[in-house]
């Protein structure tokens, strides 16, 4: 068979993508497609891992055993999601250690939302309801991503995330129907988490330089602004049911389109957090680095143990 | 810390030279200090009795026992399985998508392998 030129290979690749045929690890793909996916999937994985920290903060202080068990299960799920995603990234030819080092050195990014602090128990409700809600909105679209492994990981994650959002809303519901202080706590959490949640969808379409190529490759299926709009449209009525006020004076329902108009996002705050200047950026990185360093002897010991056992079982294969 | 381990291992080697296997063991441990990354395992789960094991993903673990336990925690948190297989990824040989045309070609022109290839009169029943 005659070797195909890069242009021909790229045309074949795009034709497959256009025909909705999933791309699998060993298939030919353009280098930029590979690198875009590695960046996106690993950022997503890092977000799941760092995302355990704000909620982990409340495991020991959950208000009841029921809430504690739920929160433990949720945080464990986030760890699992990180691992599905790291595995998916590894199929693109990058190893786990490199991915972890990129996070620890600050080279790789993770979602800006996890750099905000969790000040009260209501924050755990707001995170489940809003942050996981926004994540689901984004991830449902990614279930149709052209890269098979990413799509399959997303499929699994979406099924598991649904409980995350519902437990969060339930926390908000209990607080909103509680004492005036509890109600105020719920409102305060909504005030602090609303705008950062809208930022989770990324820059406006006009300011999102990679979006167009990602749409063509079907890595991205729905634009940032459209996903953000869908999130606002479904979330505002949920806030109304709670009897809480969304902290946006410009928010109003456009009766012609049936969609909500919302105010301008503070993109300066978003950019500062991406740069590392959010309220908890340094704390989050320190925690991850400490976990990695403290766990090093365990990883080494486990490996030494496994090799010792292998040797005992088959001494002739010692090399 | 790594340097300490190397020293300990050299001491171990020196005092236990009578047993060759321990020498090998030391070499292995030394190699391991340079390469502590846990290998990759592919995970297969049987979701219920009567079905095949199906590939669900992969994970890193130091050995097979740890791979099984990690697979349980990672892939069966909601009763997704009743049986798990773990296989170290390096032991899997996969066909190449680049050769798939030639590789599967032998089956392409053998339409007679399908029941619809044969014409049977309508009067004939139960065939």
CSV table of C-alpha atoms in Angstrom, one decimal:
chain,number,residue,atom,x,y,z
A,1,UNK,CA,0.0,0.0,0.0
A,2,UNK,CA,1.3,3.4,-0.9
A,3,UNK,CA,2.1,5.7,1.9
A,4,UNK,CA,-0.4,8.6,2.2
A,5,UNK,CA,0.7,12.2,2.4
A,6,UNK,CA,-0.1,14.3,5.5
A,7,UNK,CA,-2.8,16.2,3.6
A,8,UNK,CA,-4.5,13.0,2.5
A,9,UNK,CA,-4.3,11.6,6.1
A,10,UNK,CA,-5.8,14.8,7.4
A,11,UNK,CA,-8.6,14.7,4.9
A,12,UNK,CA,-9.4,11.0,5.8
A,13,UNK,CA,-9.3,12.0,9.4
A,14,UNK,CA,-11.7,14.9,9.0
A,15,UNK,CA,-14.0,12.7,6.9
A,16,UNK,CA,-14.2,10.2,9.7
A,17,UNK,CA,-15.0,13.0,12.2
A,18,UNK,CA,-17.6,14.5,9.9
A,19,UNK,CA,-19.2,11.1,9.5
A,20,UNK,CA,-19.4,10.8,13.4
A,21,UNK,CA,-17.0,7.9,13.4
A,22,UNK,CA,-15.2,7.9,16.8
A,23,UNK,CA,-11.4,8.2,16.8
A,24,UNK,CA,-9.7,5.5,18.8
A,25,UNK,CA,-6.1,5.6,20.4
A,26,UNK,CA,-4.2,3.8,17.7
A,27,UNK,CA,-5.9,5.6,14.7
A,28,UNK,CA,-3.9,8.2,12.9
A,29,UNK,CA,-4.7,11.7,14.1
A,30,UNK,CA,-3.2,15.2,13.5
A,31,UNK,CA,-0.6,16.2,16.1
A,32,UNK,CA,-2.5,19.3,17.0
A,33,UNK,CA,-5.7,17.2,17.6
A,34,UNK,CA,-3.6,14.9,19.9
A,35,UNK,CA,-2.1,17.8,21.8
A,36,UNK,CA,-5.4,19.7,22.1
A,37,UNK,CA,-7.0,16.6,23.6
A,38,UNK,CA,-4.1,15.9,26.0
A,39,UNK,CA,-4.3,19.5,27.2
A,40,UNK,CA,-8.1,19.4,27.6
A,41,UNK,CA,-8.4,16.0,29.1
A,42,UNK,CA,-5.5,16.5,31.6
A,43,UNK,CA,-6.9,19.9,32.6
A,44,UNK,CA,-10.2,18.2,33.2
A,45,UNK,CA,-8.5,15.4,35.2
A,46,UNK,CA,-6.6,17.9,37.3
A,47,UNK,CA,-9.9,19.8,38.0
A,48,UNK,CA,-11.4,16.6,39.4
A,49,UNK,CA,-8.5,16.0,41.6
A,50,UNK,CA,-8.1,19.6,42.9
A,51,UNK,CA,-11.9,19.7,43.1
A,52,UNK,CA,-11.8,17.2,46.0
A,53,UNK,CA,-10.1,19.8,48.2
A,54,UNK,CA,-12.8,22.5,48.8
A,55,UNK,CA,-15.4,19.8,49.6
A,56,UNK,CA,-12.9,17.6,51.6
A,57,UNK,CA,-12.7,20.6,53.9
A,58,UNK,CA,-16.2,19.8,55.2
A,59,UNK,CA,-16.1,16.0,55.6
A,60,UNK,CA,-15.1,16.1,59.2
A,61,UNK,CA,-17.7,18.9,59.9
A,62,UNK,CA,-20.7,17.6,58.0
A,63,UNK,CA,-23.8,18.3,60.1
A,64,UNK,CA,-25.0,14.7,60.3
A,65,UNK,CA,-23.8,11.2,59.7
A,66,UNK,CA,-26.0,11.0,56.6
A,67,UNK,CA,-24.5,14.1,55.1
A,68,UNK,CA,-21.0,12.9,56.0
A,69,UNK,CA,-21.5,9.6,54.2
A,70,UNK,CA,-22.9,11.3,51.1
A,71,UNK,CA,-20.0,13.8,51.0
A,72,UNK,CA,-17.4,11.1,51.4
A,73,UNK,CA,-19.0,9.2,48.5
A,74,UNK,CA,-19.1,12.3,46.4
A,75,UNK,CA,-15.5,13.2,47.0
A,76,UNK,CA,-14.5,9.6,46.3
A,77,UNK,CA,-16.4,9.9,43.0
A,78,UNK,CA,-14.4,13.0,42.1
A,79,UNK,CA,-11.2,11.0,42.6
A,80,UNK,CA,-12.6,8.3,40.4
A,81,UNK,CA,-13.4,10.8,37.7
A,82,UNK,CA,-9.9,12.2,37.8
A,83,UNK,CA,-8.6,8.6,37.3
A,84,UNK,CA,-10.9,7.8,34.3
A,85,UNK,CA,-9.6,11.0,32.7
A,86,UNK,CA,-5.9,10.5,33.4
A,87,UNK,CA,-6.3,7.0,31.8
A,88,UNK,CA,-8.0,8.5,28.8
A,89,UNK,CA,-5.2,11.1,28.4
A,90,UNK,CA,-2.6,8.4,28.7
A,91,UNK,CA,-4.0,6.6,25.6
A,92,UNK,CA,-2.8,9.6,23.6
A,93,UNK,CA,0.9,8.9,24.4
A,94,UNK,CA,1.6,10.8,27.6
A,95,UNK,CA,2.4,9.0,30.8
A,96,UNK,CA,0.8,9.6,34.2
A,97,UNK,CA,3.9,10.8,35.9
A,98,UNK,CA,4.3,13.6,33.4
A,99,UNK,CA,0.7,14.6,33.8
A,100,UNK,CA,1.0,14.7,37.6
A,101,UNK,CA,4.3,16.7,37.4
A,102,UNK,CA,2.6,19.2,35.1
A,103,UNK,CA,0.0,19.9,37.7
A,104,UNK,CA,2.4,20.0,40.6
A,105,UNK,CA,4.8,22.4,38.8
A,106,UNK,CA,1.9,24.7,37.9
A,107,UNK,CA,2.5,24.2,34.2
A,108,UNK,CA,-1.0,22.7,33.7
A,109,UNK,CA,-4.2,24.5,34.6
A,110,UNK,CA,-7.3,23.3,36.4
A,111,UNK,CA,-10.8,24.8,36.6
A,112,UNK,CA,-10.6,28.3,38.2
A,113,UNK,CA,-13.7,27.5,40.4
A,114,UNK,CA,-11.7,25.3,42.8
A,115,UNK,CA,-9.6,28.3,43.9
A,116,UNK,CA,-12.6,29.7,45.9
A,117,UNK,CA,-12.9,28.8,49.6
A,118,UNK,CA,-15.7,26.8,51.2
A,119,UNK,CA,-16.6,29.0,54.2
A,120,UNK,CA,-19.8,27.5,55.4
A,121,UNK,CA,-21.8,24.2,55.1
A,122,UNK,CA,-24.1,26.0,52.6
A,123,UNK,CA,-21.1,26.1,50.2
A,124,UNK,CA,-21.2,22.4,50.0
A,125,UNK,CA,-24.8,22.7,48.9
A,126,UNK,CA,-24.0,25.4,46.4
A,127,UNK,CA,-21.1,23.5,44.9
A,128,UNK,CA,-23.2,20.4,44.3
A,129,UNK,CA,-26.1,22.4,42.9
A,130,UNK,CA,-24.2,25.0,40.8
A,131,UNK,CA,-20.6,23.8,40.2
A,132,UNK,CA,-21.6,20.2,39.5
A,133,UNK,CA,-24.6,21.5,37.6
A,134,UNK,CA,-22.4,23.6,35.4
A,135,UNK,CA,-20.0,20.7,35.0
A,136,UNK,CA,-22.8,18.4,33.9
A,137,UNK,CA,-24.0,20.9,31.3
A,138,UNK,CA,-20.5,21.0,29.9
A,139,UNK,CA,-19.9,17.2,30.2
A,140,UNK,CA,-23.1,16.1,28.6
A,141,UNK,CA,-22.0,17.9,25.5
A,142,UNK,CA,-18.6,16.2,25.7
A,143,UNK,CA,-20.3,12.7,25.7
A,144,UNK,CA,-20.5,13.2,21.9
A,145,UNK,CA,-16.8,14.2,21.6
A,146,UNK,CA,-15.0,12.7,18.6
A,147,UNK,CA,-12.3,11.0,20.7
A,148,UNK,CA,-13.9,7.7,21.8
A,149,UNK,CA,-12.1,7.4,25.1
A,150,UNK,CA,-13.0,10.9,26.2
A,151,UNK,CA,-16.6,10.4,25.2
A,152,UNK,CA,-16.8,7.1,27.1
A,153,UNK,CA,-15.2,8.6,30.2
A,154,UNK,CA,-17.7,11.5,30.0
A,155,UNK,CA,-20.6,9.1,29.7
A,156,UNK,CA,-19.6,7.3,32.9
A,157,UNK,CA,-19.0,10.6,34.7
A,158,UNK,CA,-22.3,12.1,33.7
A,159,UNK,CA,-24.2,9.1,35.1
A,160,UNK,CA,-22.4,9.6,38.4
A,161,UNK,CA,-22.6,13.4,38.6
A,162,UNK,CA,-26.4,13.4,38.7
A,163,UNK,CA,-26.4,12.4,42.3
A,164,UNK,CA,-23.8,15.1,43.1
A,165,UNK,CA,-26.1,17.8,41.8
A,166,UNK,CA,-29.2,16.5,43.5
A,167,UNK,CA,-27.5,16.1,46.9
A,168,UNK,CA,-26.3,19.7,46.6
A,169,UNK,CA,-29.8,21.0,45.8
A,170,UNK,CA,-31.2,19.0,48.7
A,171,UNK,CA,-28.7,20.7,51.1
A,172,UNK,CA,-29.8,24.1,49.7
A,173,UNK,CA,-33.5,23.1,50.1
A,174,UNK,CA,-33.1,22.2,53.7
A,175,UNK,CA,-31.3,25.4,54.5
A,176,UNK,CA,-33.7,27.5,52.5
A,177,UNK,CA,-36.6,26.1,54.5
A,178,UNK,CA,-34.8,26.3,57.8
A,179,UNK,CA,-34.2,29.1,60.3
A,180,UNK,CA,-33.6,32.7,59.1
A,181,UNK,CA,-29.9,32.2,59.8
A,182,UNK,CA,-29.8,29.0,57.7
A,183,UNK,CA,-31.7,30.8,55.0
A,184,UNK,CA,-29.2,33.6,55.1
A,185,UNK,CA,-26.4,31.1,54.9
A,186,UNK,CA,-27.9,29.6,51.7
A,187,UNK,CA,-28.3,33.0,50.2
A,188,UNK,CA,-24.7,34.0,51.0
A,189,UNK,CA,-23.4,30.8,49.4
A,190,UNK,CA,-25.5,31.5,46.2
A,191,UNK,CA,-24.1,35.0,46.2
A,192,UNK,CA,-20.5,33.8,46.3
A,193,UNK,CA,-20.8,30.8,43.9
A,194,UNK,CA,-23.1,32.2,41.2
A,195,UNK,CA,-20.6,34.2,39.2
A,196,UNK,CA,-17.7,31.8,39.5
A,197,UNK,CA,-20.1,29.1,38.2
A,198,UNK,CA,-20.9,31.1,35.1
A,199,UNK,CA,-17.1,31.6,34.6
A,200,UNK,CA,-16.7,27.8,34.5
A,201,UNK,CA,-17.9,27.7,30.8
A,202,UNK,CA,-14.8,29.7,29.8
A,203,UNK,CA,-14.3,33.0,27.9
A,204,UNK,CA,-17.0,34.4,25.6
A,205,UNK,CA,-17.1,32.7,22.2
A,206,UNK,CA,-15.6,35.9,20.6
A,207,UNK,CA,-12.6,35.6,23.0
A,208,UNK,CA,-12.1,31.8,22.8
A,209,UNK,CA,-9.4,31.4,20.2
A,210,UNK,CA,-9.2,27.5,20.1
A,211,UNK,CA,-13.0,27.0,20.0
A,212,UNK,CA,-13.4,27.1,16.2
A,213,UNK,CA,-10.8,24.3,15.5
A,214,UNK,CA,-12.1,22.2,18.4
A,215,UNK,CA,-15.7,22.5,17.0
A,216,UNK,CA,-14.5,21.4,13.5
A,217,UNK,CA,-12.8,18.4,15.1
A,218,UNK,CA,-15.9,17.8,17.2
A,219,UNK,CA,-13.8,17.8,20.4
A,220,UNK,CA,-16.2,20.6,21.4
A,221,UNK,CA,-19.8,20.2,20.4
A,222,UNK,CA,-21.5,23.3,21.8
A,223,UNK,CA,-20.0,26.8,22.3
A,224,UNK,CA,-19.1,28.3,25.7
A,225,UNK,CA,-21.8,31.0,25.5
A,226,UNK,CA,-24.6,28.6,24.5
A,227,UNK,CA,-23.7,26.2,27.3
A,228,UNK,CA,-23.6,29.1,29.8
A,229,UNK,CA,-27.0,30.3,28.5
A,230,UNK,CA,-28.5,26.8,28.9
A,231,UNK,CA,-27.2,26.7,32.5
A,232,UNK,CA,-28.7,30.1,33.4
A,233,UNK,CA,-32.0,29.1,31.8
A,234,UNK,CA,-32.4,25.9,33.9
A,235,UNK,CA,-30.8,27.2,37.1
A,236,UNK,CA,-32.7,30.4,37.7
A,237,UNK,CA,-36.1,28.7,38.2
A,238,UNK,CA,-34.4,26.3,40.6
A,239,UNK,CA,-33.2,29.3,42.6
A,240,UNK,CA,-36.7,30.7,42.5
A,241,UNK,CA,-38.1,27.5,44.0
A,242,UNK,CA,-35.6,27.8,46.8
A,243,UNK,CA,-36.9,31.4,47.4
A,244,UNK,CA,-33.3,32.7,46.9
A,245,UNK,CA,-32.2,35.6,44.9
A,246,UNK,CA,-29.7,35.3,42.1
A,247,UNK,CA,-27.1,38.1,42.6
A,248,UNK,CA,-27.5,39.7,39.3
A,249,UNK,CA,-29.6,43.0,39.0
A,250,UNK,CA,-29.7,42.7,35.2
A,251,UNK,CA,-31.2,39.2,35.3
A,252,UNK,CA,-34.6,39.1,33.5
A,253,UNK,CA,-36.6,36.6,31.4
A,254,UNK,CA,-36.9,37.6,27.7
A,255,UNK,CA,-40.4,36.6,27.0
A,256,UNK,CA,-39.8,36.5,23.2
A,257,UNK,CA,-37.0,33.9,23.4
A,258,UNK,CA,-37.9,32.3,26.7
A,259,UNK,CA,-34.3,32.7,27.7
A,260,UNK,CA,-32.7,34.8,30.5
A,261,UNK,CA,-30.7,37.9,29.9
A,262,UNK,CA,-27.9,38.1,32.5
A,263,UNK,CA,-25.3,40.7,33.4
A,264,UNK,CA,-21.7,41.0,32.4
A,265,UNK,CA,-19.2,38.6,34.0
A,266,UNK,CA,-16.2,40.1,35.8
A,267,UNK,CA,-13.6,38.7,33.4
A,268,UNK,CA,-10.8,40.5,35.3
A,269,UNK,CA,-11.4,38.3,38.3
A,270,UNK,CA,-11.5,35.2,36.0
A,271,UNK,CA,-8.1,36.1,34.5
A,272,UNK,CA,-6.5,36.8,37.8
A,273,UNK,CA,-7.5,33.4,39.1
A,274,UNK,CA,-6.2,31.7,35.9
A,275,UNK,CA,-2.9,33.5,36.6
A,276,UNK,CA,-2.7,32.0,40.0
A,277,UNK,CA,-4.0,35.0,42.1
A,278,UNK,CA,-7.3,33.6,43.3
A,279,UNK,CA,-8.2,33.3,47.0
A,280,UNK,CA,-6.9,29.7,47.4
A,281,UNK,CA,-4.6,29.0,44.4
A,282,UNK,CA,-1.4,28.7,46.5
A,283,UNK,CA,-3.1,26.6,49.2
A,284,UNK,CA,-4.5,24.2,46.7
A,285,UNK,CA,-1.1,23.7,45.0
A,286,UNK,CA,0.6,23.3,48.4
A,287,UNK,CA,-1.9,20.6,49.4
A,288,UNK,CA,-1.4,18.6,46.2
A,289,UNK,CA,2.4,18.9,46.4
A,290,UNK,CA,2.4,17.7,50.0
A,291,UNK,CA,0.1,14.8,49.2
A,292,UNK,CA,2.5,13.8,46.4
A,293,UNK,CA,5.6,14.1,48.5
A,294,UNK,CA,4.1,12.4,51.6
A,295,UNK,CA,3.0,9.5,49.4
A,296,UNK,CA,6.3,8.9,47.7
A,297,UNK,CA,7.6,6.3,50.2
A,298,UNK,CA,4.3,4.4,49.8
A,299,UNK,CA,4.6,4.2,46.1
A,300,UNK,CA,8.2,3.1,46.3
A,301,UNK,CA,7.4,0.5,49.0
A,302,UNK,CA,4.5,-1.0,47.1
A,303,UNK,CA,6.6,-1.4,44.0
A,304,UNK,CA,9.5,-3.0,45.9
A,305,UNK,CA,7.0,-5.3,47.6
A,306,UNK,CA,5.5,-6.4,44.3
A,307,UNK,CA,8.9,-7.0,42.7
A,308,UNK,CA,10.1,-9.0,45.8
A,309,UNK,CA,7.0,-11.2,45.5
A,310,UNK,CA,7.5,-11.7,41.7
A,311,UNK,CA,11.0,-12.8,42.4
A,312,UNK,CA,9.9,-15.3,45.0
A,313,UNK,CA,7.4,-16.8,42.7
A,314,UNK,CA,9.9,-17.0,39.7
A,315,UNK,CA,13.5,-16.5,40.8
A,316,UNK,CA,14.9,-17.4,37.3
A,317,UNK,CA,13.3,-14.2,35.8
A,318,UNK,CA,15.2,-12.0,38.2
A,319,UNK,CA,16.5,-9.6,35.5
B,1,UNK,CA,15.6,9.5,51.0
B,2,UNK,CA,16.4,7.6,47.8
B,3,UNK,CA,20.1,7.8,48.6
B,4,UNK,CA,19.5,6.3,52.1
B,5,UNK,CA,17.7,3.4,50.5
B,6,UNK,CA,20.5,2.7,48.1
B,7,UNK,CA,23.0,2.7,51.0
B,8,UNK,CA,20.8,0.3,53.0
B,9,UNK,CA,20.5,-2.0,50.0
B,10,UNK,CA,24.3,-2.0,49.5
B,11,UNK,CA,24.7,-3.0,53.1
B,12,UNK,CA,22.1,-5.6,52.7
B,13,UNK,CA,23.9,-7.0,49.7
B,14,UNK,CA,27.2,-7.1,51.5
B,15,UNK,CA,25.9,-9.0,54.5
B,16,UNK,CA,23.8,-11.5,52.7
B,17,UNK,CA,26.0,-12.4,49.7
B,18,UNK,CA,25.5,-16.1,50.6
B,19,UNK,CA,22.2,-16.2,49.0
B,20,UNK,CA,22.1,-15.4,45.3
B,21,UNK,CA,18.4,-14.7,45.3
B,22,UNK,CA,18.9,-11.8,47.7
B,23,UNK,CA,21.5,-10.4,45.4
B,24,UNK,CA,18.9,-10.4,42.6
B,25,UNK,CA,16.4,-8.9,44.9
B,26,UNK,CA,18.7,-6.0,45.8
B,27,UNK,CA,19.4,-5.3,42.1
B,28,UNK,CA,15.6,-5.3,41.5
B,29,UNK,CA,15.1,-2.9,44.4
B,30,UNK,CA,17.9,-0.6,43.1
B,31,UNK,CA,16.3,-0.6,39.6
B,32,UNK,CA,13.0,0.1,41.2
B,33,UNK,CA,14.4,3.2,43.0
B,34,UNK,CA,15.1,4.6,39.6
B,35,UNK,CA,11.7,3.6,38.2
B,36,UNK,CA,9.0,3.8,40.8
B,37,UNK,CA,6.0,4.4,38.5
B,38,UNK,CA,3.4,1.7,38.9
B,39,UNK,CA,2.6,-0.2,35.7
B,40,UNK,CA,-0.6,0.2,33.8
B,41,UNK,CA,-3.4,-2.4,34.0
B,42,UNK,CA,-6.4,-2.9,31.8
B,43,UNK,CA,-9.6,-3.8,33.6
B,44,UNK,CA,-12.4,-6.1,32.5
B,45,UNK,CA,-15.6,-6.4,34.4
B,46,UNK,CA,-18.4,-9.0,34.2
B,47,UNK,CA,-21.5,-7.0,35.0
B,48,UNK,CA,-23.7,-10.0,35.8
B,49,UNK,CA,-23.8,-13.8,35.6
B,50,UNK,CA,-24.2,-15.0,32.0
B,51,UNK,CA,-22.4,-12.1,30.3
B,52,UNK,CA,-18.8,-11.8,29.0
B,53,UNK,CA,-16.2,-9.7,30.8
B,54,UNK,CA,-16.0,-6.3,29.1
B,55,UNK,CA,-13.2,-3.8,29.0
B,56,UNK,CA,-14.0,-0.8,31.1
B,57,UNK,CA,-10.8,1.2,31.4
B,58,UNK,CA,-7.4,1.1,32.9
B,59,UNK,CA,-5.5,2.1,36.1
B,60,UNK,CA,-2.1,2.0,37.7
B,61,UNK,CA,-1.1,-0.4,40.4
B,62,UNK,CA,2.0,-2.0,41.9
B,63,UNK,CA,0.8,-5.6,41.5
B,64,UNK,CA,-2.2,-7.7,40.5
B,65,UNK,CA,-3.7,-7.7,43.9
B,66,UNK,CA,-3.6,-4.0,44.2
B,67,UNK,CA,-4.9,-3.7,40.6
B,68,UNK,CA,-7.9,-5.8,41.6
B,69,UNK,CA,-8.7,-3.7,44.7
B,70,UNK,CA,-8.2,-0.5,42.8
B,71,UNK,CA,-10.4,-1.7,40.0
B,72,UNK,CA,-13.1,-2.6,42.5
B,73,UNK,CA,-13.0,1.0,44.0
B,74,UNK,CA,-12.7,2.7,40.6
B,75,UNK,CA,-15.0,0.7,38.3
B,76,UNK,CA,-17.6,-1.0,40.6
B,77,UNK,CA,-18.6,1.7,43.1
B,78,UNK,CA,-22.3,1.2,42.1
B,79,UNK,CA,-22.5,-2.6,41.8
B,80,UNK,CA,-21.4,-2.6,38.2
B,81,UNK,CA,-19.7,-5.9,38.5
B,82,UNK,CA,-19.6,-9.4,40.0
B,83,UNK,CA,-16.2,-10.4,38.6
B,84,UNK,CA,-13.1,-8.5,37.6
B,85,UNK,CA,-10.1,-9.4,35.4
B,86,UNK,CA,-6.9,-7.3,35.5
B,87,UNK,CA,-4.2,-7.7,32.8
B,88,UNK,CA,-1.0,-5.7,32.7
B,89,UNK,CA,-1.3,-3.5,29.7
B,90,UNK,CA,2.2,-4.5,28.3
B,91,UNK,CA,0.9,-8.1,27.9
B,92,UNK,CA,-1.8,-7.1,25.5
B,93,UNK,CA,-1.0,-7.4,21.8
B,94,UNK,CA,-3.4,-5.3,19.7
B,95,UNK,CA,-4.1,-5.3,15.9
B,96,UNK,CA,-3.1,-2.2,14.1
B,97,UNK,CA,-5.9,0.1,12.6
B,98,UNK,CA,-3.5,1.0,9.7
B,99,UNK,CA,-3.5,-2.6,8.5
B,100,UNK,CA,-7.1,-3.3,9.1
B,101,UNK,CA,-8.1,-3.4,5.4
B,102,UNK,CA,-5.6,-6.1,4.6
B,103,UNK,CA,-6.0,-7.8,8.0
B,104,UNK,CA,-9.7,-8.3,7.7
B,105,UNK,CA,-9.7,-8.8,3.9
B,106,UNK,CA,-10.0,-12.6,4.0
B,107,UNK,CA,-13.6,-12.3,5.4
B,108,UNK,CA,-14.7,-9.7,2.9
B,109,UNK,CA,-15.4,-12.0,-0.1
B,110,UNK,CA,-17.0,-14.8,1.8
B,111,UNK,CA,-20.6,-13.8,1.7
B,112,UNK,CA,-21.5,-17.6,1.7
B,113,UNK,CA,-20.7,-17.6,5.4
B,114,UNK,CA,-24.0,-15.7,6.0
B,115,UNK,CA,-27.4,-17.5,6.0
B,116,UNK,CA,-28.9,-14.9,3.7
B,117,UNK,CA,-26.6,-16.0,0.9
B,118,UNK,CA,-28.8,-19.1,0.3
B,119,UNK,CA,-32.2,-19.1,-1.5
B,120,UNK,CA,-34.7,-21.5,0.0
B,121,UNK,CA,-38.2,-21.9,-1.5
B,122,UNK,CA,-40.9,-20.2,0.6
B,123,UNK,CA,-42.8,-23.5,0.9
B,124,UNK,CA,-40.0,-24.9,3.0
B,125,UNK,CA,-40.6,-24.1,6.6
B,126,UNK,CA,-38.4,-24.1,9.7
B,127,UNK,CA,-35.1,-23.5,8.1
